[in-house]
mmCIF file of N, CA and C in Angstrom:
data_model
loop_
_atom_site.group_PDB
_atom_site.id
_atom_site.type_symbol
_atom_site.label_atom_id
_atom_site.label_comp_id
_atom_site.label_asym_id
_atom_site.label_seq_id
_atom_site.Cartn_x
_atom_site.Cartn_y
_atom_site.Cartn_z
ATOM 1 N N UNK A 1 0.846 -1.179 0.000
ATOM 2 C CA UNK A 1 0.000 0.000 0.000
ATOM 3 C C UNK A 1 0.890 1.241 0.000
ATOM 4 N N UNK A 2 0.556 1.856 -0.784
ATOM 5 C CA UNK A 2 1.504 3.268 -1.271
ATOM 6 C C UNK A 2 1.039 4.461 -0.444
ATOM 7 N N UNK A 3 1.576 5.552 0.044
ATOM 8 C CA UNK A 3 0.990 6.500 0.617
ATOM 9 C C UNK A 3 1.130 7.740 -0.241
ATOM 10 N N UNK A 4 0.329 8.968 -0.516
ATOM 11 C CA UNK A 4 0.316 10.133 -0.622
ATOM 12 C C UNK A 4 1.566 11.263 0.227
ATOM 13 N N UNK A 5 3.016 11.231 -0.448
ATOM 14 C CA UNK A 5 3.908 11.244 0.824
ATOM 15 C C UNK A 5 4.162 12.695 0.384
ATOM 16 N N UNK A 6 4.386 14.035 0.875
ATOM 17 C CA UNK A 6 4.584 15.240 0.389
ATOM 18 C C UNK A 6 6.747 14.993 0.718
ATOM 19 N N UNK A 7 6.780 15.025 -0.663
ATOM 20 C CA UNK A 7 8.091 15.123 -0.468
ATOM 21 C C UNK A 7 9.302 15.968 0.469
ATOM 22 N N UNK A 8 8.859 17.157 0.558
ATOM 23 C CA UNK A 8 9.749 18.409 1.460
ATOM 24 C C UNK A 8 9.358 17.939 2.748
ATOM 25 N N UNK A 9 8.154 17.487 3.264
ATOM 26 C CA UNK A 9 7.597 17.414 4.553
ATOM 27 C C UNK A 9 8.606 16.158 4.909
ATOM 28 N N UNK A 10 8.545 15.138 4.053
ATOM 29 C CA UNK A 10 9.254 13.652 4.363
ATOM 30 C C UNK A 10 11.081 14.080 5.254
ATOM 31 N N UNK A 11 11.518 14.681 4.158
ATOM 32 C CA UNK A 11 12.703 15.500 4.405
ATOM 33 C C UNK A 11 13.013 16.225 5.633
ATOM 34 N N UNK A 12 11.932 17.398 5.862
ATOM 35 C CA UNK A 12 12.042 18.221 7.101
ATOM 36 C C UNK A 12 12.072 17.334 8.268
ATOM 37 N N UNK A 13 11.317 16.500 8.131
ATOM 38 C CA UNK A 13 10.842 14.823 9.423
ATOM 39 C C UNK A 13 12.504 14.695 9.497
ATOM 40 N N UNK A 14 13.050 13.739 8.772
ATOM 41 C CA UNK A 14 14.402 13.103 8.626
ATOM 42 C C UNK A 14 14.842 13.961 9.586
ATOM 43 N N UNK A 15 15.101 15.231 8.606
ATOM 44 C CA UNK A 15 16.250 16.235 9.304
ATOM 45 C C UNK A 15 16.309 16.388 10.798
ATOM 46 N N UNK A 16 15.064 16.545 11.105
ATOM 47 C CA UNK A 16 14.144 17.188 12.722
ATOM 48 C C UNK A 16 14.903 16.025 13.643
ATOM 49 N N UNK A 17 14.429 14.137 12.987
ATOM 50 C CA UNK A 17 15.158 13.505 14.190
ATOM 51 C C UNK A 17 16.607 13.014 13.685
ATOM 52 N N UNK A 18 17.603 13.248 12.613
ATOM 53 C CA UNK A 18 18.400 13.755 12.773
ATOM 54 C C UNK A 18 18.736 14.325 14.056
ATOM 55 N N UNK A 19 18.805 15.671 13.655
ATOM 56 C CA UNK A 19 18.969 16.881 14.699
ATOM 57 C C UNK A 19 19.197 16.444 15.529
ATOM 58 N N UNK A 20 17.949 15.670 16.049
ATOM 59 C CA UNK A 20 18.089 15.563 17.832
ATOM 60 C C UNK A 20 19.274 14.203 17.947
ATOM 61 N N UNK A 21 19.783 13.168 17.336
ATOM 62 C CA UNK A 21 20.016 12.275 17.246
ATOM 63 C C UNK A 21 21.652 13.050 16.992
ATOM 64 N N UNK A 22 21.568 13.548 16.245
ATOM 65 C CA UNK A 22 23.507 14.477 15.983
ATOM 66 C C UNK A 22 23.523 16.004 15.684
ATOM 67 N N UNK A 23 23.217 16.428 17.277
ATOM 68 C CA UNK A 23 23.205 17.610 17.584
ATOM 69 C C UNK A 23 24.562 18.441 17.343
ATOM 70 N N UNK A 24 25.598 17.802 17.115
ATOM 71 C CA UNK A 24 26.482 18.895 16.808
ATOM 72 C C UNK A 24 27.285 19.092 15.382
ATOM 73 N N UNK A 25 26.145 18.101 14.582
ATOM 74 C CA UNK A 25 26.295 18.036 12.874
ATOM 75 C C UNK A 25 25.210 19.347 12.830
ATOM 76 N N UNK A 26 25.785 20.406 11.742
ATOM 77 C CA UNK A 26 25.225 21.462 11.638
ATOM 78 C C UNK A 26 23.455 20.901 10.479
ATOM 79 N N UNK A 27 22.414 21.784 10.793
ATOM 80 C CA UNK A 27 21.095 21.512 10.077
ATOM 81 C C UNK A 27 21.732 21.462 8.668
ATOM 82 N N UNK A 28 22.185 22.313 8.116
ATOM 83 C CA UNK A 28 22.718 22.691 6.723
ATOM 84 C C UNK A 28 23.247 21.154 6.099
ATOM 85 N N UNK A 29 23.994 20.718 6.857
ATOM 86 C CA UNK A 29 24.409 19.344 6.468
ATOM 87 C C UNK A 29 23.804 18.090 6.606
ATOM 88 N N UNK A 30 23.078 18.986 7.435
ATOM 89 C CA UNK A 30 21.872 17.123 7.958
ATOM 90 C C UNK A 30 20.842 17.119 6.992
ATOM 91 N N UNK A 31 20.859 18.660 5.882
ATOM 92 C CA UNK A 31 19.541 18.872 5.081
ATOM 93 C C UNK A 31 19.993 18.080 3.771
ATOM 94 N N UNK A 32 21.189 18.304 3.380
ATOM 95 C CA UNK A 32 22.240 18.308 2.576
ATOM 96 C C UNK A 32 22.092 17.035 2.368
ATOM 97 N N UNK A 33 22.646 16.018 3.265
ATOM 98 C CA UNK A 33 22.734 14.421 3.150
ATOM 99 C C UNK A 33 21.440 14.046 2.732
ATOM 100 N N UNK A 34 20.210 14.523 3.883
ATOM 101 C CA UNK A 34 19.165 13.727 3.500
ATOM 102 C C UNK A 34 19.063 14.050 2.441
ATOM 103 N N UNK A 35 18.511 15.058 1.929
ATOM 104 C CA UNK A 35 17.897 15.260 0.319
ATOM 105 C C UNK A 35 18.831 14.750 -0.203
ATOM 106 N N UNK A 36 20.174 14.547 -0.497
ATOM 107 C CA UNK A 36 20.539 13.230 -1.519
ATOM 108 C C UNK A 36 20.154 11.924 -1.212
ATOM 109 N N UNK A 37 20.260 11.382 0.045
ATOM 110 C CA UNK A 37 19.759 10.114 0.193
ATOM 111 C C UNK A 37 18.669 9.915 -0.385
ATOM 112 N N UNK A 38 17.380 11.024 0.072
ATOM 113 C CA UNK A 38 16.118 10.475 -0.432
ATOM 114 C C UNK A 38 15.866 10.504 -2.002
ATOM 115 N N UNK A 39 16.660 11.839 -2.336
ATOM 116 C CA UNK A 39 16.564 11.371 -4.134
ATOM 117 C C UNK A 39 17.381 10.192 -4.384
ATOM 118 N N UNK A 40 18.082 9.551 -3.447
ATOM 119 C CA UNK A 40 18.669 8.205 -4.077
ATOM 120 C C UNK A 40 17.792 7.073 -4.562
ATOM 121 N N UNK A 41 16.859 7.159 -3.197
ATOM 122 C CA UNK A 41 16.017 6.376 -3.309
ATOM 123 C C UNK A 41 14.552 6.335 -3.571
ATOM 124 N N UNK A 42 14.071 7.655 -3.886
ATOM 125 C CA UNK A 42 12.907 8.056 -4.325
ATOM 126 C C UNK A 42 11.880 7.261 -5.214
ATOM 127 N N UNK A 43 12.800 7.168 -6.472
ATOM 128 C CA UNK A 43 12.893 6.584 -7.681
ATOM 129 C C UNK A 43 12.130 5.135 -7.351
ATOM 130 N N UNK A 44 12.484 4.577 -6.183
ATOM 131 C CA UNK A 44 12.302 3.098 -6.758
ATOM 132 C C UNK A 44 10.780 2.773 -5.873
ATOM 133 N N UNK A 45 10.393 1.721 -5.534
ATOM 134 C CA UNK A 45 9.064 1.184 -5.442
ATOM 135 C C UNK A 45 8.517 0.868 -3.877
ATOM 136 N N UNK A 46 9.362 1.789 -2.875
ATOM 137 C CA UNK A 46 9.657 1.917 -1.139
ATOM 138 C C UNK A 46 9.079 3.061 -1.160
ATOM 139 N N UNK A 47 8.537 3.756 -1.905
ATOM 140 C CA UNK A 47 7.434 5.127 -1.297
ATOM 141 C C UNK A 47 6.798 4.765 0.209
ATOM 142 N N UNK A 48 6.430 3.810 0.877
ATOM 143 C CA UNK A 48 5.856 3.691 2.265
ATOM 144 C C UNK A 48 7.040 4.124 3.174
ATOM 145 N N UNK A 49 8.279 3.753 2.924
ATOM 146 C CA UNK A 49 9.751 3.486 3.725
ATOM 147 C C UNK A 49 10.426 4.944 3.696
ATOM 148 N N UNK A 50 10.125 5.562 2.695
ATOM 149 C CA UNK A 50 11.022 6.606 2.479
ATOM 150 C C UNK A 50 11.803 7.126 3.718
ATOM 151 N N UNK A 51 11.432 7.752 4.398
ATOM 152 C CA UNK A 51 11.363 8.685 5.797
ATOM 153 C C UNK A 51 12.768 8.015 6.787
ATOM 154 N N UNK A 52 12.316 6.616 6.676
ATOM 155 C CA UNK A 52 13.210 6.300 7.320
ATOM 156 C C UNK A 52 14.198 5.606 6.968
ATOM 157 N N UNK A 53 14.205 5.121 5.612
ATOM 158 C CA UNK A 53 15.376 4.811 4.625
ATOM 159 C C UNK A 53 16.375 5.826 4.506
ATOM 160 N N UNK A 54 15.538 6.947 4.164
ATOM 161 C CA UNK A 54 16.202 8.414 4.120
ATOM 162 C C UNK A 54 17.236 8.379 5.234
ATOM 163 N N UNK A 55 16.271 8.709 6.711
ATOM 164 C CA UNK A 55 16.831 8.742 8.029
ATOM 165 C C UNK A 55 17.964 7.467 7.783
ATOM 166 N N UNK A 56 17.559 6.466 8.315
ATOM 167 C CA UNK A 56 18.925 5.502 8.223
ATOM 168 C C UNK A 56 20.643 6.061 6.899
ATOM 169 N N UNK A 57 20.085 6.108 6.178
ATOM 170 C CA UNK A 57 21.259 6.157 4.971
ATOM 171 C C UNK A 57 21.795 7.558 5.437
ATOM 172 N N UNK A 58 21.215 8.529 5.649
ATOM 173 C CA UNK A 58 21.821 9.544 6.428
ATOM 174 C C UNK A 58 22.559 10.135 7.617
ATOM 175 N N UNK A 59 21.843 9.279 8.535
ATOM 176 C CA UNK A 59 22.961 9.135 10.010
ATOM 177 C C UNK A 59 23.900 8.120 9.552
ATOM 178 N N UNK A 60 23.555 7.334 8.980
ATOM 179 C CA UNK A 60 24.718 6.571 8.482
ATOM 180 C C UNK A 60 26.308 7.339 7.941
ATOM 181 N N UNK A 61 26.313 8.201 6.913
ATOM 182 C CA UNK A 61 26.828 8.326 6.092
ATOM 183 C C UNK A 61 27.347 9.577 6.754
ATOM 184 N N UNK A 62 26.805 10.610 7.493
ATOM 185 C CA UNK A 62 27.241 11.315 8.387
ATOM 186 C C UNK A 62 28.078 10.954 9.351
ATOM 187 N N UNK A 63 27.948 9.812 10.211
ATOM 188 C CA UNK A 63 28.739 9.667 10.781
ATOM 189 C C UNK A 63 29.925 9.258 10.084
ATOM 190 N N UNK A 64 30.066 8.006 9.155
ATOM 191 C CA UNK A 64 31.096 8.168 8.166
ATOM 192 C C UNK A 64 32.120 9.162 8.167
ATOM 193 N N UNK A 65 31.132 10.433 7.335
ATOM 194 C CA UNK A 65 31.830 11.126 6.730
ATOM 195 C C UNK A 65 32.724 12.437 8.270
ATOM 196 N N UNK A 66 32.190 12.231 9.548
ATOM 197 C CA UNK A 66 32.506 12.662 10.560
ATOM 198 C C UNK A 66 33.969 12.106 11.031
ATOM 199 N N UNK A 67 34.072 10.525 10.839
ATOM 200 C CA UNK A 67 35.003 10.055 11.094
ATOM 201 C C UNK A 67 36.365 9.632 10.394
ATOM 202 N N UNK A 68 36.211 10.502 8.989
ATOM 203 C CA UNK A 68 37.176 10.581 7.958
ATOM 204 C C UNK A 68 38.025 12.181 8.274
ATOM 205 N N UNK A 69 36.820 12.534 8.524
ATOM 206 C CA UNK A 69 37.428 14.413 8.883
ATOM 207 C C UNK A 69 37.676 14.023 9.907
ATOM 208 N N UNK A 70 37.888 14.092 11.450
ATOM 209 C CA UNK A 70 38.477 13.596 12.103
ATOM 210 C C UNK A 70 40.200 13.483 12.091
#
């Protein structure tokens, strides 16, 4: 079952528990990751999942990319 998902709203969600989750990764960058993640995965046939596919692939990849700069 597919949902009616407003794309920017899906995003702002991510970012919001982001945020609280890696408070001292700036918003700018937590906006940054997600919206590529979710256009990564937009495309394909997980429209119910988005939100938190998004979320996952993004704290993910943040922290990553936290521990290379480092």
């Amino acid at each position: 079952m597919t949902t009616d998902v407003d794309d920017e709203d899906t995003i702002r969600q991510v970012v919001d528990r982001l945020q609280e989750k890696l408070p001292d990764t700036p918003r700018a960058e937590l906006e940054r990751v997600a919206r590529e993640e979710f256009d990564a995965i937009a495309g394909r046939p997980v429209r119910d999942y988005l939100s938190i596919l998004t979320e996952r692939a993004a704290k993910k990849r943040i922290k990553r990319d936290s521990k290379v700069a480092s």
